[in-house]
Amino acid sequence: MNFEMTLADRLQKLKKSLPAYVTLVAVSKTKPVSDLMEAYKAGQRVFGENKVQEMVGKFNEMPKDIKWHMIGNLQRNKVKYMASFVHLIHGVDSIKLLKEINKQAQKNERVIECLLQIKIACESTKSGMSSKEAKNLLKSDDFKALKNIKITGVMGMASFTEDKIQISTEFKNLKLAFETLKQLQKNMGVISMGMSGDYPLAIECGSNMIRVGSLIFGNRQYT
Ligand SMILES: *Cc1c(COP(=O)(O)O)cnc(C)c1O
């Protein structure tokens, strides 16, 4: 007998544990298409990648009803490769990047949904805007002129620490930033926070979209 859980088992167990309003983004970066297909066959339709080339390759090989989320730091010159199909871009942290997304969305005659990345961690390696910067962005004329993007929410990453109090403080700060920004952008609804190690806490603090990789696909190996 084999007591080991399969990928599909892990996915289903996770899904069952989540409240219905929480969207699960299966973070499949570095994993082969065969693994993604296992998740797909188990019902998963939302996948997150952090590299544009890798996402484009997987998009080409996989069924077309998948919603592809870009969750990584995004370079402006890469936006064009995914503008025809990307469903949601999580890591938007500047008006410059938004303008490029808008331009490429226009070329593809579509509106691309984006989340503003807010810096909640104290580590300098994690990117994002302050709540104030995000507020100023939403108020700016430059932003108001962009018709082919839609800001639907916020995204954040907590510090890499065991300190649960610190992590929950950071998550609560993102929720607060969301509430403030929502006053300027009425149709915002998404709070993307929580990963394999901290998603239950993120949900307690108000998350409605979690990005989970290793818990579903196993640990990643970087070569
Ligand atoms: C890799 C990654 C995740 C998933 O991390 P896990 O710990 O494997 O769940 C979530 N969000 C972002 C932005 C990532 O880059």
mmCIF file of C-alpha atoms and ligand atoms in Angstrom:
data_model
loop_
_atom_site.group_PDB
_atom_site.id
_atom_site.type_symbol
_atom_site.label_atom_id
_atom_site.label_comp_id
_atom_site.label_asym_id
_atom_site.label_seq_id
_atom_site.Cartn_x
_atom_site.Cartn_y
_atom_site.Cartn_z
ATOM 1 C CA MET A 1 0.000 0.000 0.000
ATOM 2 C CA ASN A 2 1.128 3.504 -0.764
ATOM 3 C CA PHE A 3 0.280 6.076 1.858
ATOM 4 C CA GLU A 4 1.875 8.961 0.005
ATOM 5 C CA MET A 5 -0.517 11.681 -1.092
ATOM 6 C CA THR A 6 -0.649 12.477 -4.788
ATOM 7 C CA LEU A 7 -0.578 15.986 -6.156
ATOM 8 C CA ALA A 8 -4.330 15.765 -6.792
ATOM 9 C CA ASP A 9 -4.915 14.632 -3.178
ATOM 10 C CA ARG A 10 -2.925 17.562 -1.809
ATOM 11 C CA LEU A 11 -4.768 19.997 -4.044
ATOM 12 C CA GLN A 12 -8.181 18.658 -3.090
ATOM 13 C CA LYS A 13 -7.384 18.603 0.603
ATOM 14 C CA LEU A 14 -6.266 22.232 0.420
ATOM 15 C CA LYS A 15 -9.315 23.292 -1.580
ATOM 16 C CA LYS A 16 -11.696 21.645 0.885
ATOM 17 C CA SER A 17 -10.102 23.563 3.741
ATOM 18 C CA LEU A 18 -10.661 26.968 2.116
ATOM 19 C CA PRO A 19 -13.717 29.206 2.514
ATOM 20 C CA ALA A 20 -15.671 29.448 -0.753
ATOM 21 C CA TYR A 21 -14.786 33.132 -1.288
ATOM 22 C CA VAL A 22 -11.039 32.429 -1.384
ATOM 23 C CA THR A 23 -9.484 32.018 -4.838
ATOM 24 C CA LEU A 24 -6.622 29.550 -4.954
ATOM 25 C CA VAL A 25 -3.802 30.467 -7.331
ATOM 26 C CA ALA A 26 -1.720 27.318 -7.866
ATOM 27 C CA VAL A 27 1.840 28.612 -8.129
ATOM 28 C CA SER A 28 3.492 26.318 -10.640
ATOM 29 C CA LYS A 29 6.773 28.151 -11.313
ATOM 30 C CA THR A 30 9.710 25.819 -12.129
ATOM 31 C CA LYS A 31 7.357 22.815 -12.351
ATOM 32 C CA PRO A 32 6.905 20.764 -15.542
ATOM 33 C CA VAL A 33 3.712 20.857 -17.599
ATOM 34 C CA SER A 34 3.004 17.258 -16.534
ATOM 35 C CA ASP A 35 2.598 18.455 -12.928
ATOM 36 C CA LEU A 36 0.365 21.331 -13.994
ATOM 37 C CA MET A 37 -1.758 18.891 -16.011
ATOM 38 C CA GLU A 38 -2.232 16.730 -12.912
ATOM 39 C CA ALA A 39 -3.583 19.777 -11.109
ATOM 40 C CA TYR A 40 -5.682 20.707 -14.139
ATOM 41 C CA LYS A 41 -7.230 17.225 -14.267
ATOM 42 C CA ALA A 42 -8.050 17.566 -10.565
ATOM 43 C CA GLY A 43 -10.044 20.684 -11.421
ATOM 44 C CA GLN A 44 -7.555 23.531 -10.960
ATOM 45 C CA ARG A 45 -7.955 26.361 -13.481
ATOM 46 C CA VAL A 46 -5.996 29.251 -11.945
ATOM 47 C CA PHE A 47 -2.200 29.046 -12.197
ATOM 48 C CA GLY A 48 0.475 31.524 -11.115
ATOM 49 C CA GLU A 49 3.905 31.950 -12.684
ATOM 50 C CA ASN A 50 6.660 34.465 -11.957
ATOM 51 C CA LYS A 51 8.562 34.418 -15.260
ATOM 52 C CA VAL A 52 6.975 35.601 -18.489
ATOM 53 C CA GLN A 53 8.801 33.195 -20.845
ATOM 54 C CA GLU A 54 7.931 30.209 -18.692
ATOM 55 C CA MET A 55 4.283 31.247 -18.504
ATOM 56 C CA VAL A 56 4.065 31.756 -22.287
ATOM 57 C CA GLY A 57 5.520 28.280 -22.875
ATOM 58 C CA LYS A 58 3.029 26.670 -20.518
ATOM 59 C CA PHE A 59 0.158 28.711 -21.961
ATOM 60 C CA ASN A 60 1.000 27.371 -25.426
ATOM 61 C CA GLU A 61 1.042 23.764 -24.261
ATOM 62 C CA MET A 62 -1.950 23.715 -21.952
ATOM 63 C CA PRO A 63 -5.765 23.884 -22.287
ATOM 64 C CA LYS A 64 -7.127 27.313 -23.079
ATOM 65 C CA ASP A 65 -9.623 27.615 -20.217
ATOM 66 C CA ILE A 66 -6.790 28.240 -17.745
ATOM 67 C CA LYS A 67 -6.528 31.637 -16.074
ATOM 68 C CA TRP A 68 -2.859 32.633 -15.987
ATOM 69 C CA HIS A 69 -1.727 34.956 -13.204
ATOM 70 C CA MET A 70 1.623 36.749 -13.349
ATOM 71 C CA ILE A 71 2.819 36.949 -9.750
ATOM 72 C CA GLY A 72 6.484 37.930 -10.134
ATOM 73 C CA ASN A 73 8.398 41.143 -10.517
ATOM 74 C CA LEU A 74 7.641 42.195 -14.037
ATOM 75 C CA GLN A 75 9.979 43.905 -16.495
ATOM 76 C CA ARG A 76 8.286 46.325 -18.830
ATOM 77 C CA ASN A 77 9.842 44.860 -21.967
ATOM 78 C CA LYS A 78 8.263 41.460 -21.222
ATOM 79 C CA VAL A 79 4.657 42.617 -20.948
ATOM 80 C CA LYS A 80 4.043 42.293 -24.701
ATOM 81 C CA TYR A 81 4.637 38.522 -24.700
ATOM 82 C CA MET A 82 1.739 37.771 -22.380
ATOM 83 C CA ALA A 83 -0.614 40.684 -23.076
ATOM 84 C CA SER A 84 -2.884 38.591 -25.306
ATOM 85 C CA PHE A 85 -3.810 36.091 -22.609
ATOM 86 C CA VAL A 86 -2.733 37.026 -19.059
ATOM 87 C CA HIS A 87 -5.729 37.075 -16.718
ATOM 88 C CA LEU A 88 -4.355 39.000 -13.733
ATOM 89 C CA ILE A 89 -1.030 40.743 -13.033
ATOM 90 C CA HIS A 90 -0.311 40.774 -9.281
ATOM 91 C CA GLY A 91 2.910 42.746 -8.927
ATOM 92 C CA VAL A 92 2.206 46.201 -10.332
ATOM 93 C CA ASP A 93 4.247 48.785 -8.471
ATOM 94 C CA SER A 94 4.641 51.810 -10.751
ATOM 95 C CA ILE A 95 2.752 54.036 -13.161
ATOM 96 C CA LYS A 96 5.448 53.327 -15.773
ATOM 97 C CA LEU A 97 4.649 49.626 -15.689
ATOM 98 C CA LEU A 98 0.914 50.324 -15.755
ATOM 99 C CA LYS A 99 1.341 52.488 -18.850
ATOM 100 C CA GLU A 100 3.154 49.690 -20.663
ATOM 101 C CA ILE A 101 0.487 47.147 -19.646
ATOM 102 C CA ASN A 102 -2.168 49.577 -20.886
ATOM 103 C CA LYS A 103 -0.363 50.017 -24.207
ATOM 104 C CA GLN A 104 -0.038 46.287 -24.809
ATOM 105 C CA ALA A 105 -3.622 45.643 -23.697
ATOM 106 C CA GLN A 106 -4.782 48.262 -26.188
ATOM 107 C CA LYS A 107 -2.875 46.529 -28.989
ATOM 108 C CA ASN A 108 -4.700 43.326 -28.107
ATOM 109 C CA GLU A 109 -8.049 45.087 -27.785
ATOM 110 C CA ARG A 110 -8.568 44.028 -24.219
ATOM 111 C CA VAL A 111 -8.610 45.262 -20.656
ATOM 112 C CA ILE A 112 -6.005 43.674 -18.379
ATOM 113 C CA GLU A 113 -6.739 43.340 -14.679
ATOM 114 C CA CYS A 114 -3.970 44.305 -12.274
ATOM 115 C CA LEU A 115 -3.279 44.337 -8.540
ATOM 116 C CA LEU A 116 -1.168 47.032 -6.914
ATOM 117 C CA GLN A 117 1.685 45.517 -4.961
ATOM 118 C CA ILE A 118 1.951 47.109 -1.545
ATOM 119 C CA LYS A 119 5.156 46.764 0.452
ATOM 120 C CA ILE A 120 4.199 45.315 3.820
ATOM 121 C CA ALA A 121 7.399 43.442 4.730
ATOM 122 C CA CYS A 122 10.343 45.158 6.346
ATOM 123 C CA GLU A 123 12.821 43.364 4.066
ATOM 124 C CA SER A 124 14.334 45.556 1.382
ATOM 125 C CA THR A 125 14.252 42.672 -1.138
ATOM 126 C CA LYS A 126 10.470 42.724 -1.375
ATOM 127 C CA SER A 127 9.120 45.295 -3.771
ATOM 128 C CA GLY A 128 5.940 47.293 -3.755
ATOM 129 C CA MET A 129 4.561 50.740 -3.126
ATOM 130 C CA SER A 130 3.638 52.358 0.134
ATOM 131 C CA SER A 131 -0.063 52.830 0.732
ATOM 132 C CA LYS A 132 0.452 56.557 0.170
ATOM 133 C CA GLU A 133 2.203 56.039 -3.167
ATOM 134 C CA ALA A 134 -0.612 53.751 -4.283
ATOM 135 C CA LYS A 135 -3.151 56.382 -3.263
ATOM 136 C CA ASN A 136 -1.339 59.079 -5.234
ATOM 137 C CA LEU A 137 -1.154 56.786 -8.235
ATOM 138 C CA LEU A 138 -4.912 56.181 -8.209
ATOM 139 C CA LYS A 139 -5.554 59.922 -7.913
ATOM 140 C CA SER A 140 -3.223 60.913 -10.756
ATOM 141 C CA ASP A 141 -4.362 62.106 -14.167
ATOM 142 C CA ASP A 142 -1.798 59.780 -15.760
ATOM 143 C CA PHE A 143 -3.625 56.847 -14.198
ATOM 144 C CA LYS A 144 -7.084 58.101 -15.056
ATOM 145 C CA ALA A 145 -6.111 58.280 -18.734
ATOM 146 C CA LEU A 146 -5.431 54.515 -18.893
ATOM 147 C CA LYS A 147 -8.509 52.836 -20.324
ATOM 148 C CA ASN A 148 -7.180 49.325 -20.989
ATOM 149 C CA ILE A 149 -6.193 48.363 -17.467
ATOM 150 C CA LYS A 150 -8.350 47.807 -14.429
ATOM 151 C CA ILE A 151 -7.055 47.813 -10.859
ATOM 152 C CA THR A 152 -9.068 45.138 -9.104
ATOM 153 C CA GLY A 153 -7.197 44.918 -5.823
ATOM 154 C CA VAL A 154 -3.928 44.704 -3.924
ATOM 155 C CA MET A 155 -1.177 42.159 -3.406
ATOM 156 C CA GLY A 156 1.449 41.807 -0.720
ATOM 157 C CA MET A 157 4.100 39.497 0.668
ATOM 158 C CA ALA A 158 4.839 39.196 4.357
ATOM 159 C CA SER A 159 8.355 39.031 5.770
ATOM 160 C CA PHE A 160 10.154 35.706 5.775
ATOM 161 C CA THR A 161 10.013 35.072 9.495
ATOM 162 C CA GLU A 162 8.629 32.636 12.064
ATOM 163 C CA ASP A 163 7.170 35.538 14.019
ATOM 164 C CA LYS A 164 3.420 35.077 13.617
ATOM 165 C CA ILE A 165 2.612 38.388 15.259
ATOM 166 C CA GLN A 166 4.783 40.270 12.796
ATOM 167 C CA ILE A 167 3.277 38.395 9.843
ATOM 168 C CA SER A 168 -0.278 39.062 10.977
ATOM 169 C CA THR A 169 0.531 42.743 11.558
ATOM 170 C CA GLU A 170 1.819 42.960 7.982
ATOM 171 C CA PHE A 171 -1.250 41.199 6.592
ATOM 172 C CA LYS A 172 -3.534 43.511 8.560
ATOM 173 C CA ASN A 173 -1.659 46.472 7.116
ATOM 174 C CA LEU A 174 -2.401 45.224 3.615
ATOM 175 C CA LYS A 175 -6.070 44.857 4.494
ATOM 176 C CA LEU A 176 -6.043 48.436 5.816
ATOM 177 C CA ALA A 177 -4.344 49.681 2.642
ATOM 178 C CA PHE A 178 -7.039 47.895 0.649
ATOM 179 C CA GLU A 179 -9.832 49.600 2.609
ATOM 180 C CA THR A 180 -8.236 53.015 2.062
ATOM 181 C CA LEU A 181 -7.617 52.516 -1.654
ATOM 182 C CA LYS A 182 -11.102 51.137 -2.159
ATOM 183 C CA GLN A 183 -12.477 54.575 -1.405
ATOM 184 C CA LEU A 184 -10.732 55.830 -4.541
ATOM 185 C CA GLN A 185 -11.341 52.759 -6.670
ATOM 186 C CA LYS A 186 -14.811 51.464 -5.892
ATOM 187 C CA ASN A 187 -14.714 48.213 -7.862
ATOM 188 C CA MET A 188 -11.667 46.824 -6.057
ATOM 189 C CA GLY A 189 -12.310 43.428 -4.521
ATOM 190 C CA VAL A 190 -9.129 41.339 -4.423
ATOM 191 C CA ILE A 191 -6.699 41.016 -1.535
ATOM 192 C CA SER A 192 -3.937 38.679 -2.703
ATOM 193 C CA MET A 193 -1.938 37.547 0.299
ATOM 194 C CA GLY A 194 -0.814 34.230 1.771
ATOM 195 C CA MET A 195 1.451 31.447 0.511
ATOM 196 C CA SER A 196 2.114 27.825 1.571
ATOM 197 C CA GLY A 197 3.572 28.810 4.937
ATOM 198 C CA ASP A 198 1.144 31.511 5.991
ATOM 199 C CA TYR A 199 -2.139 31.250 4.067
ATOM 200 C CA PRO A 200 -4.381 30.304 7.060
ATOM 201 C CA LEU A 201 -3.192 33.424 8.875
ATOM 202 C CA ALA A 202 -3.625 35.498 5.706
ATOM 203 C CA ILE A 203 -7.246 34.358 5.409
ATOM 204 C CA GLU A 204 -7.855 35.227 9.066
ATOM 205 C CA CYS A 205 -6.515 38.700 8.281
ATOM 206 C CA GLY A 206 -8.809 39.247 5.309
ATOM 207 C CA SER A 207 -7.212 37.572 2.286
ATOM 208 C CA ASN A 208 -9.513 36.366 -0.481
ATOM 209 C CA MET A 209 -6.827 35.191 -2.899
ATOM 210 C CA ILE A 210 -3.934 32.954 -1.877
ATOM 211 C CA ARG A 211 -0.879 31.993 -3.929
ATOM 212 C CA VAL A 212 0.187 28.472 -2.990
ATOM 213 C CA GLY A 213 3.030 26.566 -4.646
ATOM 214 C CA SER A 214 5.105 24.090 -2.652
ATOM 215 C CA LEU A 215 2.198 22.784 -0.614
ATOM 216 C CA ILE A 216 0.613 21.519 -3.866
ATOM 217 C CA PHE A 217 3.562 20.806 -6.149
ATOM 218 C CA GLY A 218 6.288 19.999 -3.599
ATOM 219 C CA ASN A 219 9.495 21.902 -3.001
ATOM 220 C CA ARG A 220 11.079 23.705 -5.901
ATOM 221 C CA GLN A 221 14.560 23.033 -7.184
ATOM 222 C CA TYR A 222 16.380 25.916 -8.776
ATOM 223 C CA THR A 223 19.172 25.028 -11.157
HETATM 224 C C1 LIG B 1 6.670 31.451 -5.312
HETATM 225 C C2 LIG B 1 5.654 32.423 -4.892
HETATM 226 C C3 LIG B 1 4.541 32.013 -4.136
HETATM 227 C C4 LIG B 1 4.321 30.580 -3.661
HETATM 228 O O1 LIG B 1 5.221 30.208 -2.677
HETATM 229 P P1 LIG B 1 5.040 28.842 -1.844
HETATM 230 O O2 LIG B 1 5.742 29.109 -0.577
HETATM 231 O O3 LIG B 1 5.686 27.757 -2.652
HETATM 232 O O4 LIG B 1 3.595 28.592 -1.658
HETATM 233 C C5 LIG B 1 3.601 32.975 -3.814
HETATM 234 N N1 LIG B 1 3.735 34.255 -4.203
HETATM 235 C C6 LIG B 1 4.793 34.680 -4.919
HETATM 236 C C7 LIG B 1 4.855 36.108 -5.329
HETATM 237 C C8 LIG B 1 5.778 33.784 -5.295
HETATM 238 O O5 LIG B 1 6.830 34.219 -6.006
#
